[in-house]
Short mmCIF file of C-alpha atoms in Angstrom, two decimals:
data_model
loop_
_atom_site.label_atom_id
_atom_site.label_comp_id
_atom_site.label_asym_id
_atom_site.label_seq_id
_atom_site.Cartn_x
_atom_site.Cartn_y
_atom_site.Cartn_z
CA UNK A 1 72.18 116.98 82.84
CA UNK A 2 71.09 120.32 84.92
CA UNK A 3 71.55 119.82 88.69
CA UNK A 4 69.54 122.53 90.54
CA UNK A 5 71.03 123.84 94.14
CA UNK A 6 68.65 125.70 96.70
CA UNK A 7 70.33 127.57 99.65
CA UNK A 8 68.13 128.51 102.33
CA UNK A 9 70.09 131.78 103.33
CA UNK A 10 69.94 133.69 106.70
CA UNK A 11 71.28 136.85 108.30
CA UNK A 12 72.42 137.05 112.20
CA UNK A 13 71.48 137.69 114.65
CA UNK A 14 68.45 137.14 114.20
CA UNK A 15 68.63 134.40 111.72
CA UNK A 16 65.29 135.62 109.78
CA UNK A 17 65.26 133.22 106.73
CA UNK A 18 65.62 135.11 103.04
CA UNK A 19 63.66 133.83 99.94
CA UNK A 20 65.78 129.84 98.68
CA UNK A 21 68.30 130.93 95.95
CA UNK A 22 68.39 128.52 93.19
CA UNK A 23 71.40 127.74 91.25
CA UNK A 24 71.08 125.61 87.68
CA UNK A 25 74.51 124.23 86.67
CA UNK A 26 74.64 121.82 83.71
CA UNK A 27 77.01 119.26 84.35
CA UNK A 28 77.29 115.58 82.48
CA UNK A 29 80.52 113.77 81.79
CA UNK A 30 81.87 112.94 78.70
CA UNK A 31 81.88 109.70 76.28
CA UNK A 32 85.61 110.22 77.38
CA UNK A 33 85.47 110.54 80.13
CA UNK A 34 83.25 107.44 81.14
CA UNK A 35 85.70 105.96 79.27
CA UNK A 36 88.21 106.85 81.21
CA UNK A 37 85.83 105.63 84.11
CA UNK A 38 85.56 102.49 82.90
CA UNK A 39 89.39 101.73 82.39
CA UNK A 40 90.33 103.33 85.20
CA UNK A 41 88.01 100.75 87.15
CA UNK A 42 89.33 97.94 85.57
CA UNK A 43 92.87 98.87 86.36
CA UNK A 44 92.58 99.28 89.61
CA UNK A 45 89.76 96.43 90.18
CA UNK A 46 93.05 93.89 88.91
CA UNK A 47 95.88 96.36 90.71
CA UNK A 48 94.34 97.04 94.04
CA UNK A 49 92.49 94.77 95.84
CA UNK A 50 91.66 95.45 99.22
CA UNK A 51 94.70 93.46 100.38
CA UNK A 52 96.88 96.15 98.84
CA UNK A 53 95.94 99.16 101.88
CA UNK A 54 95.37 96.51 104.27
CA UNK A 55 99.23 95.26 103.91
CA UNK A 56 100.30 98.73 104.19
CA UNK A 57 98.03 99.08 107.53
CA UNK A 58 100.16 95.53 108.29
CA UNK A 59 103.73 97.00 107.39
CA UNK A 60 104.09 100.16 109.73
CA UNK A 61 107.28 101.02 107.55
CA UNK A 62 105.68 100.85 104.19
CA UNK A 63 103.60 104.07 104.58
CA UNK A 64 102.41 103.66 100.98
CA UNK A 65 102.15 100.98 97.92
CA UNK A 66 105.50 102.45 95.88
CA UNK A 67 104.17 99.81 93.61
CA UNK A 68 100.74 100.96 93.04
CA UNK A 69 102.92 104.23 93.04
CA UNK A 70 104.40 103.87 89.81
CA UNK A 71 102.18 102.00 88.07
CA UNK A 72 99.74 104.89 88.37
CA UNK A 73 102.67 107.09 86.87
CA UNK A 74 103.10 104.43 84.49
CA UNK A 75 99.47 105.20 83.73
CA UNK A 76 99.79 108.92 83.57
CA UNK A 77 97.63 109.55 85.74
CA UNK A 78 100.15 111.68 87.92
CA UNK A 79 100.58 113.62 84.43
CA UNK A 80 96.80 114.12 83.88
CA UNK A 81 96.64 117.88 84.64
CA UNK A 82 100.54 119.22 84.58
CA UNK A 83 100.55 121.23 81.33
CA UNK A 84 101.89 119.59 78.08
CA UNK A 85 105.06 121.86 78.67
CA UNK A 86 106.00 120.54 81.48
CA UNK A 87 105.47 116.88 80.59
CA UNK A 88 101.71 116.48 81.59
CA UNK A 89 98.99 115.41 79.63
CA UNK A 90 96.88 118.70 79.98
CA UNK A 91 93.86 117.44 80.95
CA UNK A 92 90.97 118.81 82.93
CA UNK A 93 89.72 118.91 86.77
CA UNK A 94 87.19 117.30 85.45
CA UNK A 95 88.87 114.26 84.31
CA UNK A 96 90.53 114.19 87.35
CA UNK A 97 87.62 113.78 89.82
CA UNK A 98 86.85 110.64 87.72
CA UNK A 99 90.54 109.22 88.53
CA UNK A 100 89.80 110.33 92.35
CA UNK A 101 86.68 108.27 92.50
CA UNK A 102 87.94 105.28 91.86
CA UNK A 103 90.89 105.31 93.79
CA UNK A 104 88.45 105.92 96.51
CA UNK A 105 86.61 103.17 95.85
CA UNK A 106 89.86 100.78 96.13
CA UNK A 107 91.08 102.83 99.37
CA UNK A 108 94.23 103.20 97.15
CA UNK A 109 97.40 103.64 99.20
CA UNK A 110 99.57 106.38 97.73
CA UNK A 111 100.13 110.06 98.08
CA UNK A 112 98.18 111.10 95.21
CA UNK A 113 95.88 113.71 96.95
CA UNK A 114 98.73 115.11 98.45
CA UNK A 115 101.04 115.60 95.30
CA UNK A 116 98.41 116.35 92.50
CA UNK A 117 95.48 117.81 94.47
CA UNK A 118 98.03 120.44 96.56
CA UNK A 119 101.54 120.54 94.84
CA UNK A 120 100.85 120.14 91.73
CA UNK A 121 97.94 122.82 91.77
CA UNK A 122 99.95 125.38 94.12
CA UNK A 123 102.52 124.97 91.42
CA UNK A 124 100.24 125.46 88.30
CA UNK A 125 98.30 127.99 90.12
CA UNK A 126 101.14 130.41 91.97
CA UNK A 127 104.74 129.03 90.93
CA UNK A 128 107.05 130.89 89.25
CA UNK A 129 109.21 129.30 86.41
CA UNK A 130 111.92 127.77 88.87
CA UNK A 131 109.10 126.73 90.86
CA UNK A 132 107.10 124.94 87.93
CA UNK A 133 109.74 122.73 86.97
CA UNK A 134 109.10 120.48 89.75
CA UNK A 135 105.83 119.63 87.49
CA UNK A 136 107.72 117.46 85.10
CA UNK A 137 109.18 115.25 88.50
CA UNK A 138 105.64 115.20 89.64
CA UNK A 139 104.31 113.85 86.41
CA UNK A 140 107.25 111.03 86.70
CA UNK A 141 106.51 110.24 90.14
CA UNK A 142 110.10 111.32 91.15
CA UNK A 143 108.71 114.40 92.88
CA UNK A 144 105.67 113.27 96.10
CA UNK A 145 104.10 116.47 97.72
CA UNK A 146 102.93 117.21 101.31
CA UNK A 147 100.77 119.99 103.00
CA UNK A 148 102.10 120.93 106.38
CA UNK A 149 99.54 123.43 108.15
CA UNK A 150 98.66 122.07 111.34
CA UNK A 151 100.93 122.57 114.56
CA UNK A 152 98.79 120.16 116.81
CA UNK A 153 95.27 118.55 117.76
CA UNK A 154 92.41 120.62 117.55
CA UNK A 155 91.42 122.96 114.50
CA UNK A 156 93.86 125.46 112.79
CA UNK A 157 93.89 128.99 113.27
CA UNK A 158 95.20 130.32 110.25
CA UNK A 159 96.18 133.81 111.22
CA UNK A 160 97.86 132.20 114.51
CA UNK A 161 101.00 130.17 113.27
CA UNK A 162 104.41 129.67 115.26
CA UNK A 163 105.88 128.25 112.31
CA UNK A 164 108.13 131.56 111.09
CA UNK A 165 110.63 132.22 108.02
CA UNK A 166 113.34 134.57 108.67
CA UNK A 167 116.33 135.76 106.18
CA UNK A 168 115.02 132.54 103.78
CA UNK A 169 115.26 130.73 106.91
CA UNK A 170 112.13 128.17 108.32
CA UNK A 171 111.77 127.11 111.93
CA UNK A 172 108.60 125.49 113.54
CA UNK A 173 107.32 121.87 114.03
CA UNK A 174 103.93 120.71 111.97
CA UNK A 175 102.01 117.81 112.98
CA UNK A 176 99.90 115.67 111.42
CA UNK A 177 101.17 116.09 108.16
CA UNK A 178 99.57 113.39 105.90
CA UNK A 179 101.97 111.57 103.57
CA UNK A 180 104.58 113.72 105.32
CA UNK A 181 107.05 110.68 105.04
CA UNK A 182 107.19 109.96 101.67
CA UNK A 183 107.19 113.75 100.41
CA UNK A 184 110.07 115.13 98.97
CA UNK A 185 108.69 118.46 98.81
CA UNK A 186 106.11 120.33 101.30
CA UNK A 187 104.20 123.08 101.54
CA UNK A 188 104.80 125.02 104.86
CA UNK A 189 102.14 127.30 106.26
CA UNK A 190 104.11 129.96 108.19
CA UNK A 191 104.68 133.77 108.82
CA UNK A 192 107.36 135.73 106.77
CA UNK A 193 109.90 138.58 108.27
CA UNK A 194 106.86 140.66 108.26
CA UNK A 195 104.51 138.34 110.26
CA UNK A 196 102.35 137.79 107.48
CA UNK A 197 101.38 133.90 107.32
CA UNK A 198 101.78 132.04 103.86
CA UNK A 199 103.27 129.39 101.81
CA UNK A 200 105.95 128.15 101.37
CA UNK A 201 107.88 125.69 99.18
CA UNK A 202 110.41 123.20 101.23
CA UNK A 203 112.23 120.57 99.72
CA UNK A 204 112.34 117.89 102.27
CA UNK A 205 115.73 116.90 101.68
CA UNK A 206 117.93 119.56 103.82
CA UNK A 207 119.82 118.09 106.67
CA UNK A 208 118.15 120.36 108.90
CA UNK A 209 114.76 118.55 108.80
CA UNK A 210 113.78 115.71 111.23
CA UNK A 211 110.74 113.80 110.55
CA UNK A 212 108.87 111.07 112.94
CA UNK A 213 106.31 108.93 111.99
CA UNK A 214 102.40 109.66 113.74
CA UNK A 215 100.08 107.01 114.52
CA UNK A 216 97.22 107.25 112.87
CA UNK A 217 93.51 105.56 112.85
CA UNK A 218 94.29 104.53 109.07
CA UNK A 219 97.77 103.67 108.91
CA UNK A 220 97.06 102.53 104.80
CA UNK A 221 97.53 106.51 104.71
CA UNK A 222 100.59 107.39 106.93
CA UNK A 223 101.33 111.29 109.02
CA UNK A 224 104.10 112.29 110.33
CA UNK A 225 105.76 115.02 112.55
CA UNK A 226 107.91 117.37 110.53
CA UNK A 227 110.36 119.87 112.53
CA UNK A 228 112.43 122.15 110.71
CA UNK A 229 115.73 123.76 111.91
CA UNK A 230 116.71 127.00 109.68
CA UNK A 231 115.55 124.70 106.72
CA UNK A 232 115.79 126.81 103.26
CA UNK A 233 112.33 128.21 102.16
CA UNK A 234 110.90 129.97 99.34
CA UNK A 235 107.72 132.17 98.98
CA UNK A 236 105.28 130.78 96.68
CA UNK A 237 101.56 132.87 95.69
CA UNK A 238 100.25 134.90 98.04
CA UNK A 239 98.83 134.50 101.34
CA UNK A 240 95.29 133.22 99.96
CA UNK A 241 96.65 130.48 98.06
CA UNK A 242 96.02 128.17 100.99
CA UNK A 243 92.41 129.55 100.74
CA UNK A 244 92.33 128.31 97.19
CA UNK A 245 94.69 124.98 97.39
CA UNK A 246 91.94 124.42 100.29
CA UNK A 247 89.00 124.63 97.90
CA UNK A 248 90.17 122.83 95.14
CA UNK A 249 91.16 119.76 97.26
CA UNK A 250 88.01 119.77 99.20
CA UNK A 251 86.28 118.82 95.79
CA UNK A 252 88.47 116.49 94.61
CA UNK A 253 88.98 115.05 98.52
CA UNK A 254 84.71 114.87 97.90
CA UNK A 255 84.71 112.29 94.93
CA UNK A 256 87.50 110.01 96.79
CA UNK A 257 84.89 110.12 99.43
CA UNK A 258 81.74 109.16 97.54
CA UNK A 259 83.88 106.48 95.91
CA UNK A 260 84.39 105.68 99.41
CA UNK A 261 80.84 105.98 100.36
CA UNK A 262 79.63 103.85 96.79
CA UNK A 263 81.76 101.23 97.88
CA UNK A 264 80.31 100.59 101.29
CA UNK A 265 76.85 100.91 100.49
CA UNK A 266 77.48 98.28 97.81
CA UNK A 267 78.53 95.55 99.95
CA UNK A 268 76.03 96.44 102.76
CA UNK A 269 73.73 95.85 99.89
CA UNK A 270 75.39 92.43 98.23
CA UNK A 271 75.47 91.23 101.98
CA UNK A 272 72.19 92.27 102.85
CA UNK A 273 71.05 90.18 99.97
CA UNK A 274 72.69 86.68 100.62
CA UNK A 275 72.48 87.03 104.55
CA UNK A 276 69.10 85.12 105.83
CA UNK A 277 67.59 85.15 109.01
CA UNK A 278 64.71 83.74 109.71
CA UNK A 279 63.83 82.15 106.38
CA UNK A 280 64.60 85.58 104.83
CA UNK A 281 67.02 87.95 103.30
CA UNK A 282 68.23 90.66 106.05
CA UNK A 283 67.01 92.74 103.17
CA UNK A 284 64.01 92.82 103.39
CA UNK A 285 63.66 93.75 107.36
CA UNK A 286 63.11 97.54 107.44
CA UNK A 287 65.76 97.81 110.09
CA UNK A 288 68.01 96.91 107.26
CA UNK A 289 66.39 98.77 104.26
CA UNK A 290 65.69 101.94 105.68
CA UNK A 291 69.26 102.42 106.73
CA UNK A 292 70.61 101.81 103.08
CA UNK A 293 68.07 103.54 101.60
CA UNK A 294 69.59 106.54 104.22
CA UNK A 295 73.16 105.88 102.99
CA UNK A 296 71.97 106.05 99.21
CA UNK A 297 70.26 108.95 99.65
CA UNK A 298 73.30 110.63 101.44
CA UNK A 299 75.68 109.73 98.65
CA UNK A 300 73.56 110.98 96.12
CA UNK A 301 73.35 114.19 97.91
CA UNK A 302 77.18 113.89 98.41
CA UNK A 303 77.41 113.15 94.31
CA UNK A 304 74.87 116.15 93.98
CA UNK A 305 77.34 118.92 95.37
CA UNK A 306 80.49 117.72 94.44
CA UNK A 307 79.41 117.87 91.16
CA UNK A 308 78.74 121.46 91.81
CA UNK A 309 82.06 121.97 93.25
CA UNK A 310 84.02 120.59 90.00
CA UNK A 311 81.82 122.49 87.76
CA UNK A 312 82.96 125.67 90.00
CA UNK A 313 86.48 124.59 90.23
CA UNK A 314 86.90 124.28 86.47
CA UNK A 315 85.03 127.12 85.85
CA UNK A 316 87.08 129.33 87.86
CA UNK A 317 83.73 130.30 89.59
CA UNK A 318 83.00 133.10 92.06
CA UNK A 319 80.85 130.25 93.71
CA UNK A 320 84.00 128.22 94.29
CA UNK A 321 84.22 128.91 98.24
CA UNK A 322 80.30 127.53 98.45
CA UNK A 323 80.50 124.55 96.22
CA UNK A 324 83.53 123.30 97.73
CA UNK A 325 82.49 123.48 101.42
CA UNK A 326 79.05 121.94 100.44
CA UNK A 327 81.21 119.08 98.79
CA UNK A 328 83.23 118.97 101.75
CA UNK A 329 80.77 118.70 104.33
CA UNK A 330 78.20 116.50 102.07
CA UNK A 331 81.09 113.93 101.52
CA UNK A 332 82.26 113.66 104.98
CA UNK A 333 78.81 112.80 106.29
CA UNK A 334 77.74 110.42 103.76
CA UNK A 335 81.33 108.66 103.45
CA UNK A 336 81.32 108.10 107.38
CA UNK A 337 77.11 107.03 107.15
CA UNK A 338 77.86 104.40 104.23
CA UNK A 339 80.65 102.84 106.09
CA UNK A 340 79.29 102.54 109.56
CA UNK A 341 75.97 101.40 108.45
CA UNK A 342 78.52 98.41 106.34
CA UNK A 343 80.09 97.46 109.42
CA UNK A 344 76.51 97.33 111.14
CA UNK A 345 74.72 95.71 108.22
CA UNK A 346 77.35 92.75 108.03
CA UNK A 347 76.39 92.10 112.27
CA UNK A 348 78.65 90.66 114.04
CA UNK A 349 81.33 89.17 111.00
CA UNK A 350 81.48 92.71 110.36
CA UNK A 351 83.32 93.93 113.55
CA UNK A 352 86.23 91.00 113.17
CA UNK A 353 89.38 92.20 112.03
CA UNK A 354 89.18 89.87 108.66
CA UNK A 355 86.42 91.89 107.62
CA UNK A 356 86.98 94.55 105.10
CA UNK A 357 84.17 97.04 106.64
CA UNK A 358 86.76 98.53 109.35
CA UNK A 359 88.99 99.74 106.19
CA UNK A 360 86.58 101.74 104.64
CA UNK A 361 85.40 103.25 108.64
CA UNK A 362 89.35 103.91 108.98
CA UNK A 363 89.65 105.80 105.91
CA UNK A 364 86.35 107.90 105.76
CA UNK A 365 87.59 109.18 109.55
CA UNK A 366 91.09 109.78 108.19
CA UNK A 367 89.50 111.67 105.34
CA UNK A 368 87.40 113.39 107.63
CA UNK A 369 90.53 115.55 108.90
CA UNK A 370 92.79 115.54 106.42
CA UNK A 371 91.59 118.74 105.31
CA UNK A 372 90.59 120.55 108.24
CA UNK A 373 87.36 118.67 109.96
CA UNK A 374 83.82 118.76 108.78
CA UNK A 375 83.17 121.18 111.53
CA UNK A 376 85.85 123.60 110.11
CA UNK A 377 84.14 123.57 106.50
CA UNK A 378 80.28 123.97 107.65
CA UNK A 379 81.95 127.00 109.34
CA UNK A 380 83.14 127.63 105.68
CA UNK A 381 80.10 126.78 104.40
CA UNK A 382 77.92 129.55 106.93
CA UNK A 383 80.52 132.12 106.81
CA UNK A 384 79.94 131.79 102.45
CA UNK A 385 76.27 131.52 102.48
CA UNK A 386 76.05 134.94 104.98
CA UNK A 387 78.69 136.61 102.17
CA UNK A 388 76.25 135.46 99.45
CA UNK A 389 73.26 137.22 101.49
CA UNK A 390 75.07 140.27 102.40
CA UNK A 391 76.13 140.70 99.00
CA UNK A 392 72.52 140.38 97.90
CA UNK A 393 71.28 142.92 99.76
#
């Protein structure tokens, strides 16, 4: 299958538009890997309902499904993409977006974007051999991972941390941190002895840590304040791994969101179809019609670029930066579109609190920042285009 991209591209300040630059990436899963669609589908169809995340939205405590948990490790799919030396199954990116799909689809609640799309790739990425043998907990399910950048509301500045490191030594609060209660290890964005701000790898277990639980609009997928004390903390990569751990989670974060977005649309659709009004299905009134056929068009476009974004992920592509932003931003809009236009579709059932159509609203917001917000990545997303255009001449 060859998807073909076209950038408009500009340069500032006087935003004259340069000639569309067309990019042709062939890109079709596997027999395999539909396969592992399929079965992946089917396990999670029986294993997670929708009454699994909305319990954990009723249990404050719970913060996750440990159930769900471990039978996903029981599946391997914590283990897809840890090397075979370290207990994985050494599969690709690739298969993994297929695996993040569906558990968007089911609004799984766990902390698998956090451990595999963050700690396990900072590890396999930038860890040294002390470092990697946290893979083989991950790929048991003994070892959950956390990303702990943000130091309050609004947008990071990256260059601008308070969190420090002195003589191995961490200090600083973070907040939100998602899944930062049922980590056992994080990674800390903070400045080192020389003021230089980068990662670093915490295990959550050191007396001098306090953590408190934060509120959040899906509480299927819990936060949490983390404040460290002189907590022990060790380098790990250098200071553009964040850039990278960034990327690579954007485009996995993108097919949990079109799963998302899939979902939604679907029973918007099924609903639209058995609800009549007037001696007809709600279907058929344009002010119905034309808003799916919006929300179908947007996940397609969604689909679109985060195929581009694996394809540059697993290639190790130059183009990374681009795709991934485009993925980003794409899958934010159409994952928030698909779900509102649900909860509007269904009328007025679809506002109750029995409805399901609020779940999928709750966790395309939560997505929405749990990266950084779509407003950070179009920023992303100019700042790469105007490097592409530069770089052209």
């Amino acid at each position: 299958m060859a998807i073909s991209y076209a950038y408009i591209e500009w340069d500032r300040p006087d935003r004259e538009y340069l000639p569309a630059r067309e990019t042709a990436v062939n890109f079709d899963f596997s027999e395999d890997q539909d396969m592992l669609r399929n079965e992946a589908r089917k396990f999670l169809e029986g294993r997670c309902p929708i009454d699994k995340p909305r319990a954990v939205m009723d249990d404050a405590k719970r913060g996750y499904d440990a159930g769900l948990w471990q039978e996903l490790v029981e599946q391997g799919w914590t283990a897809l993409t840890i090397p075979e030396e370290h207990g994985g199954l050494g599969m690709t990116r690739t298969d993994l977006c297929v695996l993040a799909e569906e558990l968007g689809r089911v609004l799984a609640p766990v902390p698998f974007a956090s451990t595999i799309y963050l700690l396990a790739e900072a590890l396999m990425i930038a860890g040294n051999d002390a470092q990697m043998a946290k893979l083989a907990a991950i790929a048991t399910g003994e070892c959950i991972g956390c990303l702990a950048v943000w130091e309050g509301p609004g947008e990071p500045a990256f260059d601008q941390v308070e969190t420090q490191v002195s003589a191995g030594l961490l200090s600083g609060t973070k907040q939100p941190v998602v899944d930062g209660i049922a980590a056992t290890d994080a990674l800390v964005w903070a400045k080192d002895e020389s003021g230089t701000a980068r990662l670093f790898l915490v295990p959550l277990d050191h007396q001098s840590i306090t953590r408190e639980s934060v509120e959040t609009l899906d509480s299927s997928r819990e936060a949490a304040i983390i404040t460290f004390n002189g907590t022990p903390a060790e380098p790990i990569g250098e200071p553009d791994l964040l850039e990278r751990l960034l990327d690579g989670a954007a485009v996995l974060l993108a097919f949990e969101q079109v799963g998302g977005a899939d979902r939604a649309l679907e029973q918007a659709l099924d609903f639209a179809k058995e609800r009549h009004a007037f001696g007809r299905a709600i279907g058929s009134y344009q002010a119905i019609k034309h808003k799916l056929a919006d929300a179908y068009v947007n996940n397609q476009i969604a689909r679109s670029n985060a195929y581009y974004g694996i394809w540059a992920l697993d290639a190790d592509s130059t183009e990374l930066p681009q795709a991934a932003a485009a993925a980003r931003v794409g899958a934010c809009a159409a994952f928030w579109y698909a779900a509102k236009e649900s909860i509007q579709t269904h009328g007025g059932i679809g506002f109750t609190w029995e409805a399901d159509q609020h779940l999928f609203y709750r966790r395309a917001l939560f997505l929405d920042m749990a990266i950084g917000s779509p407003r950070l990545w179009r920023d992303r997303l100019f700042r790469s285009v105007e490097l592409h255009s530069a770089e052209a001449g």
